[in-house]
C-alpha positions as a LaTeX table, in Angstrom:
\begin{tabular}{lrrr}
\hline
Residue & $x$ (\AA) & $y$ (\AA) & $z$ (\AA) \\
\hline
Met1 & $-13.57$ & 17.96 & 1.12 \\
Val2 & $-12.81$ & 16.95 & 4.63 \\
Val3 & $-11.11$ & 18.92 & 6.83 \\
Val4 & $-10.05$ & 17.75 & 10.14 \\
Val5 & $-8.69$ & 20.64 & 12.84 \\
Gly6 & $-7.49$ & 19.28 & 15.96 \\
Phe7 & $-6.80$ & 15.66 & 17.31 \\
Val8 & $-8.33$ & 12.45 & 18.36 \\
Val9 & $-7.36$ & 12.13 & 22.37 \\
Pro10 & $-8.86$ & 9.51 & 25.10 \\
Cys11 & $-11.19$ & 10.84 & 27.45 \\
Ala12 & $-11.12$ & 8.09 & 30.64 \\
Gly13 & $-13.41$ & 9.57 & 33.62 \\
Lys14 & $-15.44$ & 11.61 & 31.28 \\
Thr15 & $-19.16$ & 10.50 & 30.45 \\
Ser16 & $-20.95$ & 9.75 & 27.32 \\
Arg17 & $-22.58$ & 13.11 & 27.34 \\
Gln18 & $-19.59$ & 15.12 & 28.21 \\
Arg19 & $-17.31$ & 13.13 & 25.30 \\
Ser20 & $-20.19$ & 13.81 & 22.60 \\
Ser21 & $-20.09$ & 17.75 & 24.09 \\
Leu22 & $-16.22$ & 17.92 & 23.01 \\
Ala23 & $-17.52$ & 17.35 & 19.03 \\
Thr24 & $-18.83$ & 20.32 & 17.42 \\
Ile25 & $-20.24$ & 17.99 & 15.01 \\
Arg26 & $-22.06$ & 14.72 & 15.17 \\
Leu27 & $-21.67$ & 12.65 & 12.39 \\
Lys28 & $-23.88$ & 9.69 & 11.48 \\
Ser29 & $-22.89$ & 8.26 & 8.23 \\
Asp30 & $-19.87$ & 8.45 & 5.97 \\
Ser31 & $-21.61$ & 10.67 & 3.53 \\
Gln32 & $-21.78$ & 13.45 & 6.31 \\
Leu33 & $-18.36$ & 12.84 & 6.84 \\
Arg34 & $-17.21$ & 13.31 & 2.98 \\
Asp35 & $-19.36$ & 16.57 & 3.03 \\
Ser36 & $-19.00$ & 18.75 & 6.31 \\
Phe37 & $-16.09$ & 20.47 & 7.75 \\
Ile38 & $-15.10$ & 18.69 & 10.86 \\
Leu39 & $-14.08$ & 21.33 & 13.81 \\
Gly40 & $-13.00$ & 20.57 & 17.12 \\
Leu41 & $-11.74$ & 16.98 & 18.90 \\
Phe42 & $-13.15$ & 13.47 & 18.26 \\
Pro43 & $-12.35$ & 11.46 & 21.41 \\
Ala44 & $-15.26$ & 9.08 & 20.06 \\
Leu45 & $-14.50$ & 8.78 & 16.15 \\
Thr46 & $-16.48$ & 5.18 & 14.87 \\
Leu47 & $-13.85$ & 3.10 & 13.04 \\
Ala48 & $-16.20$ & 3.74 & 9.98 \\
His49 & $-15.82$ & 7.32 & 9.90 \\
Thr50 & $-11.90$ & 6.42 & 10.07 \\
Arg51 & $-12.01$ & 4.36 & 7.12 \\
Ala52 & $-14.30$ & 6.80 & 5.33 \\
Leu53 & $-11.56$ & 9.18 & 5.65 \\
Ile54 & $-8.84$ & 6.90 & 4.38 \\
Tyr55 & $-11.24$ & 6.19 & 1.19 \\
Phe56 & $-11.61$ & 9.78 & $-0.09$ \\
Glu57 & $-8.50$ & 10.81 & 0.79 \\
Thr58 & $-6.80$ & 7.84 & $-0.89$ \\
Leu59 & $-9.84$ & 8.56 & $-4.26$ \\
Lys60 & $-7.90$ & 11.83 & $-4.57$ \\
Asn61 & $-5.48$ & 10.23 & $-6.81$ \\
Ser62 & $-6.95$ & 6.94 & $-7.49$ \\
Thr63 & $-9.66$ & 5.55 & $-9.91$ \\
Pro64 & $-11.87$ & 3.48 & $-8.37$ \\
Ile65 & $-12.77$ & $-0.08$ & $-9.63$ \\
Glu66 & $-16.43$ & $-0.58$ & $-9.82$ \\
Phe67 & $-18.83$ & $-3.94$ & $-9.98$ \\
Val68 & $-22.43$ & $-4.70$ & $-9.66$ \\
Val69 & $-23.12$ & $-7.81$ & $-7.99$ \\
Ser70 & $-25.48$ & $-10.17$ & $-10.29$ \\
Glu71 & $-27.51$ & $-12.86$ & $-9.07$ \\
Asn72 & $-25.54$ & $-15.94$ & $-9.84$ \\
Asp73 & $-22.83$ & $-14.10$ & $-7.38$ \\
Ala74 & $-25.27$ & $-13.15$ & $-4.61$ \\
Lys75 & $-25.15$ & $-14.62$ & $-1.03$ \\
Leu76 & $-20.92$ & $-14.96$ & $-1.85$ \\
Arg77 & $-18.78$ & $-13.55$ & 1.51 \\
Leu78 & $-17.51$ & $-9.97$ & 0.06 \\
Asp79 & $-13.90$ & $-11.09$ & 0.11 \\
Gln80 & $-14.93$ & $-14.47$ & $-1.78$ \\
Phe81 & $-16.82$ & $-12.17$ & $-4.48$ \\
Leu82 & $-13.85$ & $-10.07$ & $-5.00$ \\
Ala83 & $-11.53$ & $-13.36$ & $-5.17$ \\
Lys84 & $-13.50$ & $-13.99$ & $-8.23$ \\
Arg85 & $-13.51$ & $-11.05$ & $-9.51$ \\
Leu86 & $-10.07$ & $-10.20$ & $-9.26$ \\
Pro87 & $-7.64$ & $-13.13$ & $-9.52$ \\
Gln88 & $-4.55$ & $-10.84$ & $-9.53$ \\
Tyr89 & $-5.10$ & $-10.07$ & $-5.97$ \\
Ser90 & $-4.82$ & $-12.57$ & $-2.97$ \\
Arg91 & $-7.64$ & $-13.28$ & $-0.90$ \\
Ser92 & $-5.38$ & $-12.11$ & 2.33 \\
Arg93 & $-4.46$ & $-8.87$ & 0.27 \\
Leu94 & $-8.44$ & $-8.63$ & $-0.38$ \\
Gln95 & $-8.91$ & $-9.00$ & 3.30 \\
Gln96 & $-6.38$ & $-6.26$ & 4.38 \\
Leu97 & $-8.23$ & $-3.56$ & 1.60 \\
Ile98 & $-11.89$ & $-4.30$ & 2.83 \\
Arg99 & $-10.59$ & $-3.98$ & 6.86 \\
Gly100 & $-8.67$ & $-0.80$ & 5.67 \\
Gly101 & $-11.34$ & 1.11 & 4.46 \\
Phe102 & $-10.36$ & 0.67 & 0.72 \\
Val103 & $-13.51$ & $-1.61$ & $-0.14$ \\
Arg104 & $-16.81$ & $-0.09$ & $-0.26$ \\
Leu105 & $-20.63$ & $-1.96$ & $-0.83$ \\
Asn106 & $-23.31$ & 0.92 & $-1.52$ \\
Glu107 & $-21.08$ & 3.35 & 0.10 \\
Gln108 & $-20.55$ & 2.17 & 2.96 \\
Thr109 & $-17.73$ & 0.66 & 4.62 \\
Ile110 & $-18.20$ & $-3.08$ & 5.72 \\
Arg111 & $-16.56$ & $-6.51$ & 6.78 \\
Pro112 & $-14.68$ & $-8.91$ & 4.86 \\
Arg113 & $-17.66$ & $-11.83$ & 5.65 \\
His114 & $-20.50$ & $-9.70$ & 4.78 \\
Ile115 & $-22.70$ & $-11.43$ & 1.95 \\
Val116 & $-23.02$ & $-9.71$ & $-1.20$ \\
Arg117 & $-26.54$ & $-9.62$ & $-2.65$ \\
Gly118 & $-28.12$ & $-9.08$ & $-6.35$ \\
Gly119 & $-27.20$ & $-5.39$ & $-7.05$ \\
Asp120 & $-24.86$ & $-4.55$ & $-4.87$ \\
Lys121 & $-22.67$ & $-1.95$ & $-5.98$ \\
Ile122 & $-18.73$ & $-2.58$ & $-4.82$ \\
Asp123 & $-16.03$ & 0.33 & $-5.16$ \\
Leu124 & $-12.26$ & $-0.89$ & $-4.48$ \\
Ile125 & $-9.70$ & 1.89 & $-4.68$ \\
Glu126 & $-5.81$ & 0.35 & $-4.31$ \\
Pro127 & $-3.84$ & 2.58 & $-2.20$ \\
Pro128 & $-1.03$ & 4.30 & $-2.97$ \\
Pro129 & 2.43 & 2.04 & $-2.70$ \\
Glu130 & 4.29 & 2.84 & 0.27 \\
Lys131 & 7.66 & 3.85 & $-0.31$ \\
Ile132 & 10.46 & 1.99 & 0.35 \\
Glu133 & 14.05 & 3.39 & 1.16 \\
Pro134 & 16.18 & 0.09 & 1.32 \\
Arg135 & 19.25 & 0.13 & 4.00 \\
Pro136 & 22.49 & $-1.10$ & 3.52 \\
Glu137 & 23.05 & $-5.03$ & 4.71 \\
Pro138 & 26.22 & $-6.59$ & 4.91 \\
Ile139 & 25.47 & $-9.43$ & 2.35 \\
Pro140 & 28.44 & $-11.36$ & 0.67 \\
Leu141 & 28.62 & $-10.50$ & $-2.86$ \\
Asp142 & 30.53 & $-12.55$ & $-5.78$ \\
Val143 & 31.57 & $-9.43$ & $-7.73$ \\
Leu144 & 33.08 & $-10.68$ & $-11.12$ \\
Phe145 & 34.16 & $-6.94$ & $-12.27$ \\
Glu146 & 34.53 & $-3.83$ & $-10.82$ \\
Asp147 & 35.20 & $-0.27$ & $-11.79$ \\
Asp148 & 34.30 & 3.33 & $-11.01$ \\
Asp149 & 31.45 & 3.21 & $-13.51$ \\
Leu150 & 29.82 & $-0.27$ & $-12.81$ \\
Ile151 & 29.91 & $-3.71$ & $-10.66$ \\
Val152 & 28.92 & $-7.10$ & $-12.10$ \\
Ile153 & 27.52 & $-9.55$ & $-9.69$ \\
Asn154 & 27.13 & $-13.38$ & $-10.26$ \\
Lys155 & 23.97 & $-13.02$ & $-8.21$ \\
Pro156 & 22.88 & $-17.07$ & $-7.04$ \\
Pro157 & 19.20 & $-18.53$ & $-6.69$ \\
Gly158 & 17.17 & $-17.25$ & $-3.96$ \\
Leu159 & 18.40 & $-13.60$ & $-4.05$ \\
Thr160 & 15.67 & $-10.74$ & $-5.01$ \\
Val161 & 16.78 & $-8.25$ & $-7.17$ \\
His162 & 15.53 & $-5.22$ & $-5.34$ \\
Pro163 & 12.87 & $-4.65$ & $-2.32$ \\
Gly164 & 9.32 & $-4.73$ & $-3.22$ \\
Ala165 & 6.07 & $-4.88$ & $-1.42$ \\
Gly166 & 6.40 & $-9.05$ & $-0.63$ \\
Gln167 & 10.18 & $-8.55$ & 0.21 \\
Arg168 & 11.85 & $-4.97$ & 2.09 \\
Glu169 & 15.18 & $-6.43$ & 3.11 \\
His170 & 18.05 & $-9.41$ & 2.23 \\
Thr171 & 18.09 & $-8.46$ & $-1.18$ \\
Leu172 & 20.87 & $-7.59$ & $-4.00$ \\
Val173 & 20.38 & $-3.88$ & $-3.66$ \\
Asn174 & 20.57 & $-3.96$ & 0.24 \\
Ala175 & 24.20 & $-5.48$ & $-0.47$ \\
Leu176 & 25.18 & $-2.71$ & $-2.89$ \\
Leu177 & 24.05 & $-0.12$ & $-0.40$ \\
Ser178 & 26.60 & $-2.09$ & 1.80 \\
His179 & 29.63 & $-2.53$ & $-0.67$ \\
Cys180 & 29.38 & 0.14 & $-2.86$ \\
Thr181 & 29.71 & 3.93 & $-2.03$ \\
Ala182 & 27.67 & 5.25 & $-4.75$ \\
Leu183 & 24.55 & 3.71 & $-7.35$ \\
Ser184 & 22.65 & 5.21 & $-10.00$ \\
Gly185 & 19.75 & 6.90 & $-8.89$ \\
Ile186 & 18.34 & 6.60 & $-12.22$ \\
Gly187 & 16.05 & 3.74 & $-10.93$ \\
Gly188 & 14.64 & 5.74 & $-8.11$ \\
Lys189 & 15.37 & 5.08 & $-4.24$ \\
Glu190 & 13.95 & 1.59 & $-4.56$ \\
Arg191 & 16.22 & 0.07 & $-7.10$ \\
Pro192 & 19.32 & 1.85 & $-6.98$ \\
Gly193 & 22.18 & 1.14 & $-9.95$ \\
Ile194 & 19.44 & $-1.55$ & $-11.12$ \\
Val195 & 19.96 & $-1.73$ & $-15.17$ \\
His196 & 18.04 & $-5.03$ & $-15.28$ \\
Arg197 & 16.88 & $-7.81$ & $-13.35$ \\
Leu198 & 16.88 & $-11.46$ & $-12.86$ \\
Asp199 & 13.86 & $-13.64$ & $-11.11$ \\
Lys200 & 14.83 & $-14.35$ & $-7.58$ \\
Glu201 & 15.18 & $-18.13$ & $-8.33$ \\
Thr202 & 17.45 & $-17.68$ & $-11.41$ \\
Ser203 & 21.07 & $-17.23$ & $-11.07$ \\
Gly204 & 23.61 & $-15.47$ & $-13.51$ \\
Cys205 & 25.36 & $-12.11$ & $-14.09$ \\
Leu206 & 23.84 & $-8.74$ & $-13.29$ \\
Val207 & 25.47 & $-5.41$ & $-14.20$ \\
Val208 & 24.93 & $-2.34$ & $-12.23$ \\
Ala209 & 25.55 & 1.19 & $-12.81$ \\
Lys210 & 27.25 & 3.45 & $-10.01$ \\
Asn211 & 26.35 & 6.07 & $-11.77$ \\
Asp212 & 23.61 & 7.85 & $-14.09$ \\
Leu213 & 26.18 & 8.15 & $-16.93$ \\
Ala214 & 26.93 & 4.65 & $-16.77$ \\
His215 & 23.10 & 3.68 & $-16.68$ \\
Arg216 & 22.23 & 5.81 & $-19.16$ \\
Glu217 & 24.89 & 4.28 & $-21.52$ \\
Leu218 & 24.02 & 0.64 & $-20.59$ \\
\hline
\end{tabular}
């Protein structure tokens, strides 16, 4: 359990001894950070400690993906090893997770270019997805039909239906929020009114619900 009381503040003009005296506890490892109650101000909180805080906070609601490095995979970079074992992740995404403190090697945070060795234990946790609240955008729509309950759109190719990790704006949902005064909330804030979808490069008709009753009926 980690409890932090206080704020990280700059200490311009103070000596290292003065900066150290502002902390009640000096921590030397991530394991100490995990099991300690931290009181006071930490102007000199290290990047490793910050990453450990992020890791253990996220771990509360996540199950880590665990690997043990074989001798055949020894001498690979950490990001290369993970890319080999987790092809569903892009190399850049894995590097982001490593730098963000969501990957630990032998219970320590490490850099993407670190060379792994046989027997190394690697844990990866995926941070929870960032909540997306799309905003209205005046994007033209090809409306085929509309009444109080639903709207039928002729979706052109190249238009993403709803926001996601790869695209947060310029989607059909953004256009619908601008065009419609109300949409069904069953799909959540990220997918208001969306009953079904088409791939980005696929054109065709989409039926969108304006209220929850219409959504359930569809």
